[in-house]
Coordinates of C-alpha atoms and ligand atoms in Angstrom, one line a residue:
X1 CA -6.1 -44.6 -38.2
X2 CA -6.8 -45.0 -34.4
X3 CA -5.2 -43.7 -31.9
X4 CA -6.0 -46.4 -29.5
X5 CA -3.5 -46.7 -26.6
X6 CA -3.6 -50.3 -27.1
X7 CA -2.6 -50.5 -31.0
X8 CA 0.7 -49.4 -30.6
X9 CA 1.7 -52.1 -28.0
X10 CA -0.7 -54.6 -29.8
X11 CA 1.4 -54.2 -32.8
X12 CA 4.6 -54.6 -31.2
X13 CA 3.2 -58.1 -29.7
X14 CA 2.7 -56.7 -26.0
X15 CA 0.6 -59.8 -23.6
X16 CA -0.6 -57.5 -21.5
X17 CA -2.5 -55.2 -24.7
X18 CA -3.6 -58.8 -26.6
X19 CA -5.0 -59.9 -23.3
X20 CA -7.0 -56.4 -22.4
X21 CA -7.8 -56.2 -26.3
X22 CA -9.8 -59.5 -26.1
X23 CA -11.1 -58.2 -22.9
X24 CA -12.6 -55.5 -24.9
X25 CA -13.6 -57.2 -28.0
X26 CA -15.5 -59.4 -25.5
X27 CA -17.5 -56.7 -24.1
X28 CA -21.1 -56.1 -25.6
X29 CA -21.0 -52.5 -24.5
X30 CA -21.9 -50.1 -27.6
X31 CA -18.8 -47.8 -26.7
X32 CA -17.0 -51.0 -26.2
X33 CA -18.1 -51.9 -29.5
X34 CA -17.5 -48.9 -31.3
X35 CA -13.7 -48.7 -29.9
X36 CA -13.2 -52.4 -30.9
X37 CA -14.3 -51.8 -34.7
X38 CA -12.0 -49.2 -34.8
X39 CA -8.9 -50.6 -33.4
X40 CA -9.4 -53.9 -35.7
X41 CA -10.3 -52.0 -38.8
X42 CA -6.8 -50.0 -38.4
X43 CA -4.8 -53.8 -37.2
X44 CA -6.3 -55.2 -40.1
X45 CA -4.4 -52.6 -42.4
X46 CA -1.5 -54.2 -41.3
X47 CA -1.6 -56.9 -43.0
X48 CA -0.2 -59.6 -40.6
X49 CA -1.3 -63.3 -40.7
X50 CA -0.7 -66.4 -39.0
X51 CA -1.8 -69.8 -39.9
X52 CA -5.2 -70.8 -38.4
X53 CA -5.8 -74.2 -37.2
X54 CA -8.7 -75.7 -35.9
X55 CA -9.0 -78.5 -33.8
X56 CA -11.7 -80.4 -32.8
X57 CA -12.5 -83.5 -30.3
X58 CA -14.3 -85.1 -27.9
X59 CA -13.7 -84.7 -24.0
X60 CA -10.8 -87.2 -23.4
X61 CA -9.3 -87.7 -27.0
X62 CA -6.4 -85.5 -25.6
X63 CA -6.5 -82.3 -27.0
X64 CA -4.8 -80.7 -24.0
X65 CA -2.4 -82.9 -24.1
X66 CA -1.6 -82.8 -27.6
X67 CA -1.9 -79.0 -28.2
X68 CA 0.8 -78.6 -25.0
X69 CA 3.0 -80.5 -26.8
X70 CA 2.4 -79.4 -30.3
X71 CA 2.4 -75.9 -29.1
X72 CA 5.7 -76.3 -27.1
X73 CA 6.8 -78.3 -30.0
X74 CA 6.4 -74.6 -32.6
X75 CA 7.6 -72.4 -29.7
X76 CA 11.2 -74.8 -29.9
X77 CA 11.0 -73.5 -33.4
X78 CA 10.5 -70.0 -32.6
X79 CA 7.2 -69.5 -33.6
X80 CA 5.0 -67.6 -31.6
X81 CA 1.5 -69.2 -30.9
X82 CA -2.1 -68.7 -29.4
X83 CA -4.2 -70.9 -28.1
X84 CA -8.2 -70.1 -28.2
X85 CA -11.2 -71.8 -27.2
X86 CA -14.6 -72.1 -28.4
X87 CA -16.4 -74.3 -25.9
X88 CA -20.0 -74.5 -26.3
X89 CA -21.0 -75.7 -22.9
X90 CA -19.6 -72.8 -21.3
X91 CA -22.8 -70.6 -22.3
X92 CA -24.5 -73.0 -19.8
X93 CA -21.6 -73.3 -17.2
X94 CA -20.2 -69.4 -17.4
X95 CA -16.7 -70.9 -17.3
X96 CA -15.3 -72.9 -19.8
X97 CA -13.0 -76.0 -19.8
X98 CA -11.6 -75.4 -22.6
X99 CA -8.3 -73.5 -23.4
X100 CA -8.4 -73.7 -19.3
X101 CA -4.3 -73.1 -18.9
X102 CA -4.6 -75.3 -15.5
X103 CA -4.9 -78.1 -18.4
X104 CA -1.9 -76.6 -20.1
X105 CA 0.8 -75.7 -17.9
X106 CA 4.0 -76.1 -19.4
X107 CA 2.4 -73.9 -22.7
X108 CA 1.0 -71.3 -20.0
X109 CA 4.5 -70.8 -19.0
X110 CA 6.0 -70.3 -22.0
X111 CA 6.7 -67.0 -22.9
X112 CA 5.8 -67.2 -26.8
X113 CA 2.5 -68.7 -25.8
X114 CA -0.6 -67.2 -25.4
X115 CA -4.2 -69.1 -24.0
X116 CA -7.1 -67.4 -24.3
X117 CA -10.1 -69.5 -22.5
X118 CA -13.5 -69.2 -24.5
X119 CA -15.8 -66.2 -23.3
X120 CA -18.7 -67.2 -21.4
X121 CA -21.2 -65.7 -24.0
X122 CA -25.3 -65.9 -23.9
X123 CA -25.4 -67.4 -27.2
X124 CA -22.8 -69.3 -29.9
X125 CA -23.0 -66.4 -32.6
X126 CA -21.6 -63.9 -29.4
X127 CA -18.9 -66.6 -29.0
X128 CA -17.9 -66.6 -32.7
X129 CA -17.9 -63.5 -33.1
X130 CA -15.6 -62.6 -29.6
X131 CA -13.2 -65.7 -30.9
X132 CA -12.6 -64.5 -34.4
X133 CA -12.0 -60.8 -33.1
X134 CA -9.3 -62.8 -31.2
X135 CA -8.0 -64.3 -34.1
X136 CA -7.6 -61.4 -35.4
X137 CA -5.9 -59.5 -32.7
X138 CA -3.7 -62.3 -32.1
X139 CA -2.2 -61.9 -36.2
X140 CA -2.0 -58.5 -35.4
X141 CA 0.3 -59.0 -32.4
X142 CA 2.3 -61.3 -34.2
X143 CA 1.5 -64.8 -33.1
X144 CA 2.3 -67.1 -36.1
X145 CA -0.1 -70.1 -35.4
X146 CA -3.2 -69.9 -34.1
X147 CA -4.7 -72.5 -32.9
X148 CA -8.7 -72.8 -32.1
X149 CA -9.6 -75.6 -29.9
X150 CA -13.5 -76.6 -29.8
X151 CA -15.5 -80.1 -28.4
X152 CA -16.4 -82.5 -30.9
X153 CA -20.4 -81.4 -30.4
X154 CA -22.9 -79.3 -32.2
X155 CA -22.3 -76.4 -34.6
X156 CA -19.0 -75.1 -32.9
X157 CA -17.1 -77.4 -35.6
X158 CA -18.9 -75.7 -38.5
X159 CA -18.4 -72.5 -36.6
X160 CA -14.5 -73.1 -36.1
X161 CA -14.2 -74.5 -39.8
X162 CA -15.5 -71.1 -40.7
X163 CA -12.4 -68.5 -39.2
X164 CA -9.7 -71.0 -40.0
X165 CA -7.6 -71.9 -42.8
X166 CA -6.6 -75.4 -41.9
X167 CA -9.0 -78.1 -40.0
X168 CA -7.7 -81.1 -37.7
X169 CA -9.7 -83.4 -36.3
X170 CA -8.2 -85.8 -33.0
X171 CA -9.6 -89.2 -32.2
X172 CA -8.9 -91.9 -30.2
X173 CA -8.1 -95.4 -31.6
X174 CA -11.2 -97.4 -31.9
X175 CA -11.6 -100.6 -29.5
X176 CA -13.8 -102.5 -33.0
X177 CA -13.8 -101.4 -36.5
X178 CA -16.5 -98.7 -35.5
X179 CA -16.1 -95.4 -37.1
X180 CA -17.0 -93.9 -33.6
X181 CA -19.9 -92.3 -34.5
X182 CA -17.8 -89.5 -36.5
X183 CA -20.3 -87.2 -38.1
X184 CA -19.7 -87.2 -42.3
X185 CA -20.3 -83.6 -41.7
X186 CA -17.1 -83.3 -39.5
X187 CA -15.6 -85.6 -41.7
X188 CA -15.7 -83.2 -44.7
X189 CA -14.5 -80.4 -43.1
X190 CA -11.7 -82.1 -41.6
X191 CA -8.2 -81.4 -43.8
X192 CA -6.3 -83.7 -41.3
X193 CA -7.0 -86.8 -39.0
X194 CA -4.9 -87.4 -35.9
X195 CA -5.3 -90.7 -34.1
X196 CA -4.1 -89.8 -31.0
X197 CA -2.8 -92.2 -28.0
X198 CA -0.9 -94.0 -30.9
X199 CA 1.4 -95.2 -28.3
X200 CA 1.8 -98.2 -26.5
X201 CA -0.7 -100.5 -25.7
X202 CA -2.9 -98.9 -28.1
X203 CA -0.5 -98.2 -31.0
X204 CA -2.0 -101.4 -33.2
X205 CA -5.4 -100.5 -32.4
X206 CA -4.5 -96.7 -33.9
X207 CA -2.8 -97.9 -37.0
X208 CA -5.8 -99.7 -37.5
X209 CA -7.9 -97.0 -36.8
X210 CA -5.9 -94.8 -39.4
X211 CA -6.5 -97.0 -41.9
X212 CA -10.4 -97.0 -41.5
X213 CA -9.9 -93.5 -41.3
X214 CA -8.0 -93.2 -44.5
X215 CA -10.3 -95.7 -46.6
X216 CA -13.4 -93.7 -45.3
X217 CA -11.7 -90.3 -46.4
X218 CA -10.6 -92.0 -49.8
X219 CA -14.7 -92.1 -49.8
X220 CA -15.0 -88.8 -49.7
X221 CA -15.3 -86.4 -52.5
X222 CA -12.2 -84.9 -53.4
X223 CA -13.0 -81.3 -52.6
X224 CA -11.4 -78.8 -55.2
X225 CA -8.8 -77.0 -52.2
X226 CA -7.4 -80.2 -51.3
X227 CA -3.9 -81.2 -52.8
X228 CA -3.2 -85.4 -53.9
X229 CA -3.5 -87.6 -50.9
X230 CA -5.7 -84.7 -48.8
X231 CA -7.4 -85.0 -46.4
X232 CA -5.1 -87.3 -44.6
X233 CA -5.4 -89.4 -41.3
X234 CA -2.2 -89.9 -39.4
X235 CA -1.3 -91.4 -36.2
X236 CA 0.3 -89.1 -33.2
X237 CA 1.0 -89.2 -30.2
X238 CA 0.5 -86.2 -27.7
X239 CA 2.0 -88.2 -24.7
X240 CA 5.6 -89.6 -26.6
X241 CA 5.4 -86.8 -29.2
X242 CA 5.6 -89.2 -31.9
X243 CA 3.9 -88.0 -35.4
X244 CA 3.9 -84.3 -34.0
X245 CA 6.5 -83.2 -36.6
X246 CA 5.2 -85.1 -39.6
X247 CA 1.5 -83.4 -38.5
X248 CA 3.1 -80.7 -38.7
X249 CA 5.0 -81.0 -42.1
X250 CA 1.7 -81.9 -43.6
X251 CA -0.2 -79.2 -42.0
X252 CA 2.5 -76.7 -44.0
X253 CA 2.4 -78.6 -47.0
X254 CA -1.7 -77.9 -47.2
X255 CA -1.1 -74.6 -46.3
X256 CA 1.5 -73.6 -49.0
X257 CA -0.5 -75.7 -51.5
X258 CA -3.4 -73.7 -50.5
X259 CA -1.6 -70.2 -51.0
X260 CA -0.1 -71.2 -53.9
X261 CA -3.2 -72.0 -55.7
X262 CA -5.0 -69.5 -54.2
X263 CA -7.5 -71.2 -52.5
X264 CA -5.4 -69.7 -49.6
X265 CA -6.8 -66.3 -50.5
X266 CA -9.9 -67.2 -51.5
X267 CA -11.7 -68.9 -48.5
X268 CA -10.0 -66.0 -46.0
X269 CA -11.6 -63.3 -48.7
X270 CA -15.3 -65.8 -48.8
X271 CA -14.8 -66.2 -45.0
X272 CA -14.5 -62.1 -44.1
X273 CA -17.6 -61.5 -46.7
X274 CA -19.9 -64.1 -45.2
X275 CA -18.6 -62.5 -41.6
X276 CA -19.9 -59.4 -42.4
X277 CA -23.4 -60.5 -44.0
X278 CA -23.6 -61.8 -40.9
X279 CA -23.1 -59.0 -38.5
X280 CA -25.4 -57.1 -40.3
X281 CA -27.9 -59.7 -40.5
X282 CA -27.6 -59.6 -36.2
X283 CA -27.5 -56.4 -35.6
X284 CA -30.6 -55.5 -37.9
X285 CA -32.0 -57.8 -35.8
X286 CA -30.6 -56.4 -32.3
X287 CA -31.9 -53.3 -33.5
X288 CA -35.7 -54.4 -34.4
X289 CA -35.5 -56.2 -31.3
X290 CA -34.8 -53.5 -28.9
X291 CA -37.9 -51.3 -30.7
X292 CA -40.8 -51.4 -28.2
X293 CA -43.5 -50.7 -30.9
X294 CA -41.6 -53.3 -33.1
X295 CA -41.4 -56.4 -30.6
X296 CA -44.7 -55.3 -29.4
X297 CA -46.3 -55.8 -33.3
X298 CA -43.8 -58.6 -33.8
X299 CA -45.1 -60.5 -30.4
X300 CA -49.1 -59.8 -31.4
X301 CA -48.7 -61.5 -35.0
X302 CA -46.4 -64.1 -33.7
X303 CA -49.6 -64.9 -31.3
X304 CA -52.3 -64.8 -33.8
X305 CA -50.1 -67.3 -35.6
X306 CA -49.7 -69.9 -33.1
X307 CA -53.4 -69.3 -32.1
X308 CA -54.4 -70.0 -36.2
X309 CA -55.9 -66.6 -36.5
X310 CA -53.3 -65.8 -39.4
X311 CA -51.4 -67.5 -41.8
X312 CA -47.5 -67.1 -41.3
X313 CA -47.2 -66.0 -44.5
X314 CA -49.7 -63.2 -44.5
X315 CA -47.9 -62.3 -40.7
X316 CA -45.1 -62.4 -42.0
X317 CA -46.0 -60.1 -45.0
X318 CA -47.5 -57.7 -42.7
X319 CA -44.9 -57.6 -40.3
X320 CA -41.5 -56.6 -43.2
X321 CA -44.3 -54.4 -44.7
X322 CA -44.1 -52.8 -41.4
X323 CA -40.9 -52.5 -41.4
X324 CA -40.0 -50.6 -44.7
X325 CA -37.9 -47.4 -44.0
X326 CA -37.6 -48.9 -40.4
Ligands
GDP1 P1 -9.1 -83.5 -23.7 O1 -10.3 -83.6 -22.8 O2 -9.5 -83.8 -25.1 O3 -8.4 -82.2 -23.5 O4 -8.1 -84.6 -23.2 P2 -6.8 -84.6 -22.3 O5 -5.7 -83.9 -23.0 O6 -7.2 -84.0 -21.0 O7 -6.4 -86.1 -22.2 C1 -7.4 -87.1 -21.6 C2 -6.6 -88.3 -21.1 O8 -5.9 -88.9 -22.2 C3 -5.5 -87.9 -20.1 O9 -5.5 -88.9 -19.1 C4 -4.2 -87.9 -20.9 O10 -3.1 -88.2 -20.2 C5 -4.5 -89.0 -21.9 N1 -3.8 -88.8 -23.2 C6 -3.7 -87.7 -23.9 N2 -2.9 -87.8 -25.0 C7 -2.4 -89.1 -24.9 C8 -1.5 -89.9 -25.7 O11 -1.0 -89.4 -26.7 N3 -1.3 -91.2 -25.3 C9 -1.8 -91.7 -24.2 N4 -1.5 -92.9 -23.9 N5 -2.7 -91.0 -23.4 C10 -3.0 -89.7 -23.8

């Protein structure tokens, strides 16, 4: 139990106490820390879910545009949902672009919507770690879709793949038959396609693009958690609306498909046990780090290493051997 003055108003799915909970899951301070553990470990007993959805996409494919309308789309069909970011550039940049509600201002006003920008953090494991606190405290506050938004760059796809339990990928329709330079590795993570801007002048070009999309899925190997005909490109678009319910109907499809088989159950369960190897892998190393006598040792043999003086091996021998009982 906690007795948190936020839990209670968390719980009963106050803005105001989601808001100043990510505020404090955000915050690197050890109280802050210590208070944050707590209040989560006692949400989590509650046992609330929502469905997790990430989307990924380059600057301009339209995710703004498409999660506003998808977003107001669920709210018409009372569901409440949040909106987080995980926006790599903004560890340069402080401030992120992502998730900004200036993009998203018809959602921003609605009042079963919640958008969350993505913390300005030093580093993308501090990010991770702050969004999928969020996650969490949004399913605790009731939110029924939650939807991660992150730029089609780096490792924030992997990252994103990793706290949710569906994975969307947007693109634009292709001028040529170019696959548009889509990593495979996206590729496999994606569940669903959306060819977005399927509208208008560029509705042929997106059919098309769908169905290089579809023939290079077909490629793919079928992965074990995937239903018949999954993963799945479709056409939408964010602009007319068009293919936002049938995304939709196919995103629940997966998801009940998944739960039904288990494989619901079974990536959240492999998901929360590779989350916690990992925050004891960082803070064992926070805590060797902020040792003087340990950086100190650590700094001297990582020196004799670059200068050829050691071997990394041996170094690295001496320095865990160091280390035992530490
Ligand atoms: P983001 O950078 O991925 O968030 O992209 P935005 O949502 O800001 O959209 C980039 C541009 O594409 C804007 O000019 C949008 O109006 C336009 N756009 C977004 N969705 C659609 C769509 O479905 N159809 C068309 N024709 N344009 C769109």
């Amino acid at each position: 139990m906690t007795d948190d003055p936020l839990h209670r108003p968390l719980l009963e799915g106050d803005r105001r106490a989601l808001s100043r909970a990510i505020t404090l899951v955000e915050s690197t301070r050890t109280d802050h820390r210590a208070r944050a553990a707590a209040l989560l470990d006692a949400l989590r007993q509650e046992g609330r879910e929502a469905l997790r959805i990430g989307l990924s996409g380059t600057p301009g494919v339209g995710k703004s545009t498409f999660i506003e309308a998808f977003g107001m789309k669920l709210c018409a069909e009372g569901k409440r949902v949040a909106v987080l970011a995980v926006d790599p550039s903004s560890t340069r940049t402080g401030g992120s672009i992502l998730g900004d509600k200036t993009r998203m201002e018809r959602l921003s006003r609605e009042p079963r919507a919640f958008i969350r920008p993505s913390p300005s953090a030093t580093h993308l494991g501090g990010v991770a770690r702050r969004t999928r606190e969020a996650v969490s405290l949004c399913e605790a506050a009731g939110v029924d879709v939650v939807l991660i938004e992150t730029v089609g760059v780096g490792q924030s796809e992997t990252m994103v793949a990793g706290m949710c339990d569906l994975f969307t990928l947007l693109l634009a329709p292709a001028g040529g038959d170019e696959l548009q330079g889509v990593k495979r590795g996206i590729m496999e993570i994606a569940d669903l396609i959306l060819v977005n801007k399927a509208d208008g002048d560029l509705k042929a070009a997106a059919t098309r693009t769908v169905a290089d999309y579809a023939g290079a899925l077909r490629l793919l190997r079928k992965r074990p958690q995937d239903p018949a005909g999954f993963p799945k490109a479709l056409p939408v678009s964010a602009v007319t609306g068009d293919g936002l319910d049938r995304a939709w109907d196919e995103m629940r499809a997966l998801a009940d498909w998944r739960r039904e088989t288990g494989h619901w159950q079974g990536t959240r369960a492999a998901q929360a046990a590779r989350w916690f190897e990992e925050q004891v892998r960082e803070g064992l190393l926070a805590r060797l780090e902020r040792d003087p006598a340990t950086r100190d040792r650590m700094r001297g043999l990582a020196q004799a290493v670059a200068q050829g003086d050691r071997a990394p091996e041996a170094a690295a021998a001496e320095m865990l051997e160091s280390l035992r009982g530490a």
